[in-house]
Amino acid sequence: MIHITLPDNSVKNYEAGVTAFTIASDISEGLARNVLAAKVNGEVWDANRPIFNDASVQLLTWNDEDGKAAMWHSSAHLMAEAIELLYPGAKFGIGPDIENGFYYDIDFGSHDISDKDFGKIEQKMLELAREKQEFTRKDISKKDALDYFTKKGDEYKLELISELEDGEITLYESGHFTDLCRGPHIPNTGVIKAIKLLKVAGAYWRGDEKRKQLTRIYGITFPKKKELDEYLVLLEEAKKRDHRVLGKELELFTFSQQVGSGLPLWLPKGAQLREKLEQYLKQVQKDAGYESVITPHIGNVNLYKTSGHFQKYGAESFRPITTPVEGEEFFLKPMNCPHHCEIFNYKPHSYKELPIRLAEFGTVYRYEQSGELHGLTRVRGFTQDDAHIFCMPDQIKSEFNGVIDIIQQIFTALEFNDVLIQISLRDPKTPEKYIGTVENWEKAERAIIEVAEERGLNAKIEYGEAAFYGPKMDFMVKDAIGRKWQLGTIQVDYNLPDRFDLTYIGADNEKHRPVMIHRAPFGSMERFVAVLIEHCAGNFPLWLTPDQVIVLPISEKYQDYAEKVLSLLKKHEIRGLIDDRSEKTGRKIRDAEMKKIPYMLIVGEKEESDEMLSVRKHGGEDLGAMNIGEFAQLINDEVKASMQKK
RNA sequence: GCCAGUAUAGCUCAGUUGGCCAGAGCAGCUGAUUUGUAAUCAGCUGGUCGGGGGUUCGAAUCCCUCUACUGGCUCCA
């Protein structure tokens, strides 16, 4: 007999070898039908894997993340099985579950797969799912595993197995398909009722650009058809808040094939929005002791040779600009830091001056790979809200804290609540990838980790994600369809100060090396605006939105009054426009709604004679009539309220 | 850069297996209408069918190539 402890702390006795499925059956038939996997002593197991010792068991269903994962991982096997039947000879790489669904990397040989083949594969999968194929776990020796996949001729699995230890290798068999797999899986394929293959893409084997590209097929499955339909509607809805769609609709930015790929053109309304953001951050930075500097868009190649950027990025950049002088070359700046280092260097500094914080909205140019470009989130010319802090080593922590204050203030003001924080450190296995001494790296990494701990930040540490010149802390936000984008960044740099031989005179009258902190709270104006658009679905906060109000005269007769209203509002720092078209009010309201203008001010005979406005909020709320002063007060209070939140 | 797609008017899209001067709605322009909380009516303008090359009696439609865009991979703010 063994003791099974359930989440409610009740303990049940079972014969050794009991499965989670049996335990579920004991509780209720419905639960047995819905159980997908089980957490056994904290580890996710198959629902039909025998338990031989005392254990705490939590049954997992579709409502648990781990339950979904088991289902999607099993769906990847199901897809592989269907593909093996439809395309004999296909070889399989890896097929994990992901945040929303699963994928499988497959080598189809000479066969080309496109989304036109999805229907056929989905059909086959459904067919196989209905067979209620059971997933069977088998422990296997390394030798037998190698034999099996050698016979099958799957070099990808062989490579994976060769890296595993004997004794930890398991296979899972379902229907006609056997896969190298650690599990866990759902009891049988019967629970998979709705299947949708979503996209096909090339993916390098093991993520290595130099290795073969396999065909990756993404898909998602659900236990109910209705849930699939709801998911697809959700995806459609998300597409409507795509910044590229809204950017066009709201006339914020555009691109031109003539100007070039990845080079955004900011339209008047977009520029207005961006300027508001810049003004806001400039004020915050001024208050925090930053000084503005301005540097050119190009720099001599030697500058980047000194900084190391040329060696690192030269080959993948825009090519150097030549001049009439033989051998003279300039580079479009890919970073602002070298220029700022030279600003620091223009005169000797005393320790009493530090920290020196140099800020610039600096436009940089990077020749991103063509396939990387993406709306405003990934472009070739962009403006960083950059600043470099030159400080003494013992000031790092307080400076780091100051920067996090600014970043958090911004994210709070714009209501970015779901921010992921990542600390990127060296990959200890490849020290040759980084420049700078081990000692300095350790110092910097320790400072970042300490700050995060002291502030209680929920930060995730990633090894091998650091920049080549130093460790960093990044702030990431998801876009409309769940892709993560890095916005704010803080990077410690012990390297550039060395390369540029930056020094300050200490209290001991000796030269010392300052530490440099790179930081950009927005990251770049382009990416930040893109993510902001998606975050608020184009309904910008009142203080930021290009047009705060639109005056809608009922007819031409009230045009003069409309103009009077607008000019009075302008005196209260309220910006907007008049819809003076010869259209009905209903039409003007509709168009203003589409433009997502926060306040519509309807003026007709009644309003004119009483010096009033009829106020309608975006979305339909009728605030009734009020006079111009009252309305101005309302707007300015709302703006002030959001500013205070900052 | 790689894999797979897409490219028709300012925007969103039709254009059947290659066959009459390439269509619609919205936007724009002109006129009528003077309007009260999500689309007033009529007329008109607007397209080298992304660029180039080819196959064909004939190409928006088939093939090649370049460019841009989309979804991934790799990379990155």
XYZ file of C-alpha atoms in Angstrom, chain A residues 202-584:
383
model
C 11.884 27.500 -41.812
C 13.787 26.896 -38.613
C 17.475 26.116 -38.323
C 18.253 22.775 -36.739
C 19.150 23.462 -33.122
C 18.782 27.184 -33.740
C 22.078 27.311 -35.576
C 22.166 29.468 -38.685
C 24.930 27.368 -40.162
C 23.013 24.120 -39.964
C 20.244 22.733 -42.067
C 16.917 24.492 -42.112
C 13.981 22.280 -41.255
C 10.326 22.962 -41.901
C 8.593 24.041 -38.741
C 4.829 23.663 -38.578
C 2.981 25.467 -35.805
C -0.422 24.372 -34.622
C -2.843 24.484 -31.751
C -5.457 22.061 -30.478
C -8.414 22.243 -28.134
C -10.632 19.806 -26.307
C -13.689 21.565 -27.776
C -14.415 22.985 -31.210
C -15.950 26.056 -29.599
C -12.675 26.910 -27.862
C -10.826 26.804 -31.148
C -13.360 29.157 -32.713
C -13.012 31.536 -29.796
C -9.245 31.440 -30.090
C -9.414 32.268 -33.795
C -11.747 35.205 -33.094
C -9.261 36.410 -30.471
C -6.464 36.309 -33.039
C -8.590 38.304 -35.472
C -9.328 40.877 -32.790
C -5.649 41.147 -31.955
C -4.851 41.873 -35.582
C -7.050 44.951 -35.394
C -4.777 46.472 -32.783
C -1.652 45.756 -34.771
C 0.340 49.001 -34.820
C 0.842 48.688 -38.559
C -2.914 48.663 -39.123
C -3.634 51.444 -36.623
C -0.628 53.448 -37.769
C -2.227 53.597 -41.199
C -5.758 54.222 -39.990
C -4.751 56.951 -37.553
C -2.195 58.410 -39.980
C 0.745 58.114 -37.621
C 3.515 56.785 -39.871
C 4.188 55.219 -43.215
C 6.939 53.595 -45.267
C 8.031 54.235 -48.809
C 9.782 51.834 -51.122
C 11.531 54.869 -52.566
C 12.962 55.954 -49.228
C 13.915 52.425 -48.329
C 13.008 49.400 -46.362
C 12.950 49.837 -42.590
C 13.111 53.618 -42.727
C 9.903 54.967 -41.202
C 8.296 58.246 -42.220
C 6.502 59.889 -39.321
C 3.314 61.656 -40.421
C 2.198 64.863 -38.666
C 0.006 63.113 -36.098
C 2.629 60.484 -35.347
C 5.298 63.134 -35.037
C 3.100 65.067 -32.621
C 2.656 61.980 -30.481
C 6.356 61.228 -30.515
C 7.228 64.797 -29.616
C 4.901 64.649 -26.609
C 6.678 61.529 -25.402
C 10.071 63.134 -25.919
C 9.071 66.281 -24.052
C 7.774 64.207 -21.195
C 10.932 62.124 -20.847
C 13.174 65.175 -21.287
C 11.458 66.793 -18.323
C 11.775 63.652 -16.208
C 15.457 63.392 -17.077
C 16.099 67.062 -16.384
C 14.585 66.558 -12.941
C 16.827 63.524 -12.446
C 20.026 65.449 -13.197
C 20.636 64.576 -16.832
C 22.175 67.032 -19.287
C 21.312 67.082 -22.981
C 23.980 66.756 -25.636
C 23.747 66.653 -29.415
C 26.049 64.668 -31.678
C 26.203 64.099 -35.454
C 24.708 61.161 -37.325
C 28.058 60.019 -38.642
C 31.481 59.510 -37.182
C 34.910 58.649 -38.498
C 35.497 54.923 -38.872
C 38.374 55.245 -36.422
C 35.907 56.210 -33.712
C 34.224 52.840 -34.113
C 37.526 51.050 -34.351
C 38.350 52.537 -30.972
C 34.973 51.541 -29.573
C 35.129 48.063 -31.054
C 31.815 48.453 -32.863
C 33.489 48.331 -36.259
C 35.068 44.952 -35.589
C 31.808 43.670 -34.190
C 29.265 45.183 -36.595
C 31.284 46.490 -39.527
C 30.547 43.591 -41.819
C 26.796 43.671 -41.224
C 26.346 47.447 -41.325
C 25.651 50.075 -43.864
C 28.922 50.412 -45.752
C 31.236 53.260 -44.792
C 30.820 56.637 -46.464
C 33.880 57.699 -48.429
C 35.074 61.248 -49.023
C 37.248 62.971 -51.641
C 40.168 62.321 -49.293
C 41.885 59.046 -50.028
C 41.377 56.528 -47.224
C 38.984 58.667 -45.203
C 35.818 56.829 -44.165
C 32.789 57.692 -42.108
C 30.196 55.437 -40.560
C 26.517 56.075 -40.015
C 26.367 55.769 -36.264
C 24.965 52.446 -35.074
C 25.246 53.608 -31.449
C 25.589 56.910 -29.649
C 28.011 55.766 -26.989
C 31.304 56.449 -28.796
C 30.262 60.057 -29.431
C 29.311 60.469 -25.788
C 32.630 59.016 -24.688
C 34.373 61.678 -26.717
C 32.186 64.304 -25.059
C 33.301 63.000 -21.680
C 36.866 63.171 -22.904
C 36.788 66.811 -23.981
C 38.228 67.895 -20.639
C 39.569 66.331 -17.454
C 37.023 65.479 -14.793
C 37.120 65.522 -11.033
C 35.449 62.854 -8.938
C 33.348 65.718 -7.546
C 31.589 66.064 -10.936
C 30.477 62.459 -11.070
C 28.077 61.085 -11.946
C 27.874 62.838 -15.308
C 24.692 61.937 -17.154
C 24.674 62.767 -20.869
C 21.343 62.344 -22.658
C 20.465 62.517 -26.320
C 17.572 61.418 -28.466
C 20.077 59.976 -30.873
C 19.145 58.540 -34.225
C 21.139 55.471 -35.182
C 21.298 53.300 -38.282
C 21.771 49.577 -38.399
C 21.535 47.382 -41.442
C 19.177 44.782 -40.022
C 18.681 41.647 -42.076
C 15.803 42.150 -44.489
C 13.747 39.363 -42.942
C 13.997 41.009 -39.538
C 12.209 44.214 -40.393
C 8.827 44.556 -38.813
C 6.628 47.675 -38.807
C 8.018 50.182 -36.331
C 9.266 47.535 -33.916
C 12.307 46.607 -35.973
C 13.685 49.214 -38.350
C 16.981 50.310 -39.846
C 16.946 53.919 -38.702
C 15.651 54.667 -35.246
C 15.972 57.096 -32.392
C 17.109 55.914 -29.012
C 16.197 57.868 -25.901
C 19.795 57.284 -25.036
C 21.903 58.447 -22.122
C 25.266 57.480 -20.744
C 26.085 57.801 -17.114
C 29.758 58.114 -16.205
C 30.246 57.336 -12.562
C 32.526 55.849 -9.932
C 32.258 52.142 -9.234
C 30.585 52.719 -5.880
C 27.919 54.857 -7.574
C 26.730 52.093 -9.882
C 24.051 50.816 -7.625
C 22.466 54.160 -6.877
C 22.593 55.157 -10.539
C 21.055 51.856 -11.508
C 18.300 52.497 -9.019
C 17.742 55.990 -10.422
C 17.307 54.598 -13.922
C 14.877 51.948 -12.756
C 12.887 54.727 -11.079
C 12.525 56.485 -14.438
C 11.604 53.313 -16.281
C 9.009 52.329 -13.742
C 7.589 55.842 -13.742
C 7.112 55.678 -17.505
C 5.568 52.248 -17.461
C 3.207 53.316 -14.695
C 2.196 56.501 -16.519
C 1.364 54.540 -19.661
C -0.197 51.681 -17.767
C 2.155 48.987 -18.973
C 1.374 46.577 -16.202
C 2.614 43.366 -17.704
C 6.345 44.036 -17.972
C 8.891 41.244 -18.100
C 12.282 42.024 -16.639
C 15.315 40.130 -17.792
C 18.843 40.233 -16.457
C 21.282 39.159 -19.153
C 24.618 37.759 -18.043
C 27.548 36.097 -19.780
C 27.464 32.583 -21.048
C 30.199 31.160 -18.825
C 30.947 28.566 -21.496
C 32.010 31.070 -24.173
C 34.167 33.704 -22.503
C 35.791 34.534 -25.848
C 32.558 36.205 -26.979
C 32.973 39.061 -24.535
C 35.444 41.903 -24.195
C 36.650 43.146 -20.840
C 38.168 41.445 -17.825
C 36.490 38.650 -15.911
C 36.907 40.619 -12.716
C 35.029 43.626 -14.096
C 32.272 41.455 -15.487
C 31.733 39.827 -12.153
C 31.569 43.185 -10.434
C 28.949 44.467 -12.858
C 26.848 41.323 -12.769
C 26.795 41.326 -9.005
C 25.656 44.969 -8.897
C 22.694 44.284 -11.198
C 21.567 41.222 -9.317
C 21.777 43.042 -6.008
C 19.711 45.980 -7.222
C 17.040 43.634 -8.542
C 16.923 41.754 -5.276
C 16.823 44.867 -3.117
C 13.951 46.328 -5.149
C 12.094 43.033 -5.184
C 11.942 43.004 -8.984
C 10.580 39.854 -10.494
C 13.530 39.519 -12.839
C 14.526 36.490 -14.830
C 18.215 35.762 -15.209
C 19.388 34.595 -18.632
C 22.914 33.401 -19.175
C 24.528 34.084 -22.527
C 22.210 36.989 -23.372
C 24.578 39.790 -22.333
C 25.888 42.337 -24.824
C 29.495 41.775 -25.822
C 30.573 44.759 -23.715
C 28.624 44.190 -20.534
C 25.696 42.675 -18.659
C 22.290 44.311 -18.807
C 18.777 44.516 -17.507
C 15.988 44.708 -20.062
C 12.324 45.537 -19.767
C 10.037 43.743 -22.177
C 6.393 44.130 -23.131
C 4.226 41.903 -25.308
C 2.548 43.097 -28.479
C -1.010 42.448 -29.646
C -0.368 38.844 -30.622
C 1.948 37.970 -27.769
C 5.365 38.603 -29.285
C 7.813 39.998 -26.753
C 9.620 43.234 -27.532
C 12.452 44.711 -25.581
C 11.844 48.323 -24.629
C 13.790 49.805 -21.749
C 17.357 48.701 -21.210
C 20.111 49.420 -18.702
C 23.591 48.180 -19.457
C 26.693 48.363 -17.352
C 29.853 48.857 -19.357
C 33.386 48.511 -18.008
C 34.697 48.187 -21.512
C 34.227 51.438 -23.427
C 35.823 53.515 -20.658
C 38.939 51.396 -21.174
C 38.890 51.636 -24.923
C 38.429 55.408 -24.842
C 40.795 55.748 -21.903
C 38.231 57.699 -19.904
C 39.523 58.972 -16.585
C 38.655 61.190 -13.670
C 40.876 62.547 -10.917
C 40.032 61.033 -7.562
C 40.337 62.482 -4.068
C 43.787 60.890 -3.977
C 44.826 63.084 -6.928
C 45.300 59.936 -9.033
C 43.624 59.029 -12.316
C 40.773 56.533 -12.087
C 38.605 54.742 -14.603
C 34.910 55.682 -14.526
C 32.186 53.124 -15.131
C 29.693 53.737 -17.906
C 26.004 52.904 -17.771
C 24.042 52.907 -21.042
C 20.333 53.316 -20.589
C 17.208 53.921 -22.647
C 13.861 53.825 -20.837
C 11.783 53.725 -24.034
C 14.417 51.712 -25.862
C 13.683 53.475 -29.107
C 10.944 55.909 -30.020
C 9.888 53.691 -32.911
C 9.501 50.490 -30.977
C 8.022 52.220 -27.969
C 5.346 53.967 -30.000
C 4.572 50.703 -31.788
C 4.061 48.834 -28.552
C 2.140 51.755 -27.067
C -0.265 51.763 -30.028
C -0.968 48.063 -29.561
C -1.182 48.406 -25.817
C -3.943 51.011 -25.898
C -5.411 49.935 -29.257
C -4.890 53.466 -30.566
C -6.801 55.064 -27.669
C -3.909 57.116 -26.360
C -3.942 58.777 -22.952
C -5.435 62.258 -23.128
C -2.134 64.027 -22.428
C -0.472 62.222 -25.314
C -3.081 61.890 -28.029
C -2.577 64.090 -31.115
C -6.131 65.507 -31.149
C -7.862 65.726 -27.801
C -11.146 67.164 -29.033
C -13.111 67.604 -32.229
C -15.764 70.281 -32.518
C -18.805 69.175 -34.496
C -21.029 72.031 -35.628
C -24.561 70.843 -36.386
C -24.592 72.934 -39.542
C -22.679 75.612 -41.355
C -24.515 78.234 -39.317
C -22.529 77.315 -36.220
C -19.140 77.317 -37.878
C -18.167 80.649 -36.343
C -19.119 79.481 -32.889
C -17.135 76.259 -33.423
C -14.065 78.300 -34.270
C -14.572 80.450 -31.229
C -14.805 77.335 -29.055
C -11.625 75.866 -30.454
C -9.628 79.062 -30.056
C -10.802 79.406 -26.445
C -9.798 75.803 -25.770
C -6.392 76.455 -27.300
C -5.859 79.122 -24.678
C -6.331 76.335 -22.123
C -3.646 74.242 -23.872
C -6.256 71.936 -25.343
C -5.642 70.781 -28.900
C -8.156 69.686 -31.485
C -9.909 70.387 -34.739
C -13.273 71.225 -36.269
C -15.252 68.958 -38.575
C -16.665 71.610 -40.888
C -17.902 69.256 -43.580
C -21.465 69.575 -44.761
C -22.413 66.263 -43.156
C -25.008 65.165 -40.678
